[in-house]
CSV table of C-alpha atoms in Angstrom, one decimal:
chain,number,residue,atom,x,y,z
A,244,VAL,CA,79.6,89.0,105.5
A,245,ILE,CA,82.4,88.2,103.1
A,246,ARG,CA,83.2,84.6,102.8
A,247,LEU,CA,86.8,83.5,102.2
A,248,GLY,CA,87.1,79.8,102.3
A,249,ILE,CA,86.2,78.7,105.8
A,250,VAL,CA,86.5,82.1,107.3
A,251,LYS,CA,83.7,84.6,107.6
A,252,ILE,CA,84.8,88.2,108.0
A,253,ARG,CA,82.1,90.5,109.3
A,254,ARG,CA,81.9,94.2,108.7
A,255,ASP,CA,82.5,95.0,112.4
A,256,GLY,CA,86.0,93.6,112.1
A,257,THR,CA,85.4,90.2,113.8
A,258,HIS,CA,85.6,86.9,112.0
A,259,ARG,CA,84.6,83.4,112.7
A,260,ALA,CA,86.7,80.5,111.4
A,261,TYR,CA,85.4,77.0,110.9
A,262,LYS,CA,87.7,74.0,110.6
A,263,SER,CA,86.2,70.6,109.9
A,264,SER,CA,87.7,67.2,110.5
A,265,HIS,CA,85.1,64.7,109.5
A,266,HIS,CA,82.2,65.4,111.9
A,267,LEU,CA,84.1,67.8,114.2
A,268,ARG,CA,83.7,71.5,113.9
A,269,LEU,CA,85.8,74.0,115.8
A,270,HIS,CA,84.4,77.4,116.3
A,271,TYR,CA,86.2,80.4,117.6
A,272,GLU,CA,85.9,84.1,117.6
A,273,CYS,CA,88.8,86.5,117.0
A,274,THR,CA,88.8,90.2,117.1
A,275,VAL,CA,90.8,92.0,114.4
A,276,ASN,CA,92.4,95.3,115.3
A,277,ALA,CA,90.5,97.5,113.0
A,278,ARG,CA,92.8,100.5,113.5
A,279,PRO,CA,96.3,99.1,113.7
A,280,LEU,CA,98.0,102.5,113.0
A,281,SER,CA,96.2,104.5,115.8
A,282,GLY,CA,98.4,107.2,117.2
A,283,SER,CA,100.9,107.1,114.3
A,284,VAL,CA,101.7,110.0,112.0
A,285,ALA,CA,102.2,109.5,108.2
A,286,PHE,CA,103.7,112.0,105.8
A,287,ILE,CA,102.8,111.4,102.1
A,288,THR,CA,104.1,113.3,99.1
A,289,GLY,CA,101.9,113.5,96.0
A,290,ALA,CA,98.9,112.9,98.2
A,291,GLY,CA,96.6,115.2,96.2
A,292,SER,CA,95.7,112.5,93.6
A,293,GLY,CA,96.4,109.0,92.3
A,294,LEU,CA,98.3,106.6,94.4
A,295,GLY,CA,99.2,109.2,97.0
A,296,GLU,CA,95.6,109.9,97.6
A,297,ALA,CA,94.8,106.2,97.9
A,298,PHE,CA,97.7,105.7,100.4
A,299,ALA,CA,96.4,108.7,102.4
A,300,ARG,CA,92.8,107.3,102.5
A,301,ARG,CA,94.0,103.8,103.5
A,302,LEU,CA,96.3,104.9,106.2
A,303,ALA,CA,93.7,107.2,107.7
A,304,LEU,CA,91.2,104.3,107.7
A,305,ASP,CA,93.9,102.3,109.6
A,306,GLY,CA,94.0,105.1,112.2
A,307,ALA,CA,97.1,107.1,111.2
A,308,HIS,CA,97.0,110.9,111.2
A,309,VAL,CA,98.0,111.7,107.6
A,310,VAL,CA,99.9,114.8,106.5
A,311,ALA,CA,99.0,115.0,102.8
A,312,THR,CA,101.5,117.0,100.8
A,313,ASP,CA,101.4,118.0,97.2
A,314,ILE,CA,102.7,120.7,94.8
A,315,ASP,CA,98.9,121.3,94.3
A,316,GLN,CA,98.0,122.7,97.7
A,317,SER,CA,94.2,122.6,97.0
A,318,SER,CA,94.3,118.9,96.1
A,319,ALA,CA,96.3,118.1,99.2
A,320,GLN,CA,93.8,120.2,101.3
A,321,ARG,CA,90.8,118.4,99.8
A,322,VAL,CA,92.2,115.0,100.7
A,323,ALA,CA,93.2,116.1,104.2
A,324,ASN,CA,89.7,117.5,104.8
A,325,ASP,CA,88.2,114.2,103.6
A,326,ILE,CA,90.3,112.1,106.0
A,327,SER,CA,90.5,114.5,108.9
A,328,GLY,CA,94.2,114.9,108.4
A,329,SER,CA,96.4,117.9,107.7
A,330,SER,CA,98.0,119.2,104.5
A,331,ALA,CA,101.0,121.1,103.3
A,332,PHE,CA,102.4,122.5,100.1
A,333,LEU,CA,105.6,120.6,99.2
A,334,ASP,CA,107.7,120.8,96.0
A,335,VAL,CA,109.8,117.7,96.5
A,336,VAL,CA,112.8,119.0,94.5
A,337,ASP,CA,113.3,121.8,97.1
A,338,SER,CA,115.7,120.4,99.8
A,339,GLY,CA,115.0,123.3,102.2
A,340,ALA,CA,111.2,122.8,101.9
A,341,TRP,CA,111.7,119.2,103.0
A,342,THR,CA,113.5,120.2,106.1
A,343,THR,CA,110.9,122.8,106.9
A,344,ALA,CA,108.0,120.4,106.3
A,345,ILE,CA,109.5,117.6,108.4
A,346,ASP,CA,110.3,120.0,111.2
A,347,ARG,CA,106.7,121.3,111.1
A,348,VAL,CA,105.4,117.7,111.4
A,349,LEU,CA,107.6,117.0,114.4
A,350,LYS,CA,106.6,120.3,116.1
A,351,ASP,CA,102.9,119.8,115.5
A,352,HIS,CA,102.7,116.0,116.2
A,353,GLY,CA,105.8,115.2,118.1
A,354,ARG,CA,106.7,112.3,115.9
A,355,LEU,CA,106.8,110.9,112.3
A,356,ASP,CA,106.2,107.2,111.9
A,357,ILE,CA,105.6,106.7,108.2
A,358,LEU,CA,107.0,108.4,105.1
A,359,ILE,CA,105.6,107.6,101.7
A,360,ASN,CA,107.8,109.3,99.1
A,361,ASN,CA,105.2,109.0,96.4
A,362,ALA,CA,105.4,112.2,94.3
A,363,GLY,CA,106.0,111.5,90.7
A,364,ILE,CA,105.4,113.0,87.3
A,365,ALA,CA,105.4,111.7,83.7
A,366,PRO,CA,105.3,113.5,80.4
A,367,ARG,CA,101.8,114.0,79.1
A,368,PRO,CA,101.2,112.2,75.9
A,369,ASP,CA,99.5,114.0,73.1
A,370,ASP,CA,96.3,112.7,71.5
A,371,ALA,CA,98.1,111.0,68.7
A,372,ALA,CA,100.3,109.1,71.2
A,373,VAL,CA,97.3,108.0,73.2
A,374,GLN,CA,95.7,106.7,70.0
A,375,ARG,CA,99.0,104.8,69.2
A,376,MET,CA,98.9,103.3,72.7
A,377,ILE,CA,95.3,102.0,72.1
A,378,ASP,CA,96.2,100.8,68.6
A,379,ASN,CA,99.3,99.0,69.9
A,380,HIS,CA,97.3,97.3,72.6
A,381,ILE,CA,94.8,96.0,70.0
A,382,LYS,CA,97.7,94.9,67.8
A,383,ARG,CA,99.5,93.1,70.7
A,384,SER,CA,96.2,91.5,71.8
A,385,SER,CA,95.6,90.1,68.3
A,386,GLY,CA,99.2,88.8,68.0
A,387,ARG,CA,100.4,91.4,65.5
A,388,ILE,CA,103.4,92.6,67.5
A,389,GLU,CA,105.4,93.4,64.3
A,390,ALA,CA,102.7,96.0,63.4
A,391,MET,CA,103.1,98.0,66.6
A,392,GLU,CA,104.3,101.5,66.3
A,393,PRO,CA,106.9,103.3,68.7
A,394,LEU,CA,105.4,105.8,71.0
A,395,ASP,CA,108.3,108.2,70.9
A,396,PHE,CA,107.8,109.6,74.4
A,397,PHE,CA,111.4,110.0,75.1
A,398,THR,CA,112.4,111.3,71.7
A,399,SER,CA,109.8,114.1,72.0
A,400,ILE,CA,110.3,115.2,75.6
A,401,SER,CA,112.1,118.5,76.1
A,402,ASP,CA,115.3,118.8,78.1
A,403,GLU,CA,113.5,120.9,80.7
A,404,ALA,CA,110.7,118.4,81.1
A,405,PHE,CA,113.1,115.5,81.4
A,406,ASP,CA,115.2,117.4,83.9
A,407,ARG,CA,112.1,118.1,86.0
A,408,MET,CA,111.0,114.5,85.9
A,409,LEU,CA,114.5,113.3,87.0
A,410,LYS,CA,114.5,115.8,89.8
A,411,VAL,CA,111.1,114.9,91.1
A,412,HIS,CA,111.8,111.1,91.0
A,413,LEU,CA,115.5,111.1,92.1
A,414,TYR,CA,116.2,114.2,94.1
A,415,GLY,CA,112.8,114.3,95.7
A,416,THR,CA,113.2,110.7,96.9
A,417,PHE,CA,116.7,111.5,98.2
A,418,TYR,CA,115.7,114.7,99.9
A,419,GLY,CA,112.8,113.0,101.6
A,420,CYS,CA,114.8,110.1,103.0
A,421,ARG,CA,117.5,112.5,104.2
A,422,ALA,CA,115.1,114.9,105.9
């Protein structure tokens, strides 16, 4: 039992609330719908790891059938297997792939209720940049902001890597909403 103020929430989804007014106590039982998304279909990009995986697991717990997509097919399949969902390879910067993927969901499930356009990438920092981040955090925590060093992520990223990052974040989001 988790206690939150005057409400006790039980693991089975029920809770009991207590309200006191001097010597009077009101007791009542409520049943919480433990699977509010039952029957719905969710499509999540970048579901093979990180936030996308967390979204997939949460929505599955809430009753949704999750279609986990990722550019890493094996990661998407692992998550889908864990949550009894389905998976698909999807490179979000491919407009045609979006159309194919959404058409497939509609064919297989007859509906699409939730789209989480989550796929994203970031430039990988080198070991020296990671150490500068740690050092900067220590300097900031001790009030030595003037001693912090620039991380130079954007001055060291290649044109190709920056272009790919923009396409994933901007084009991928647009293509997903349009599909």
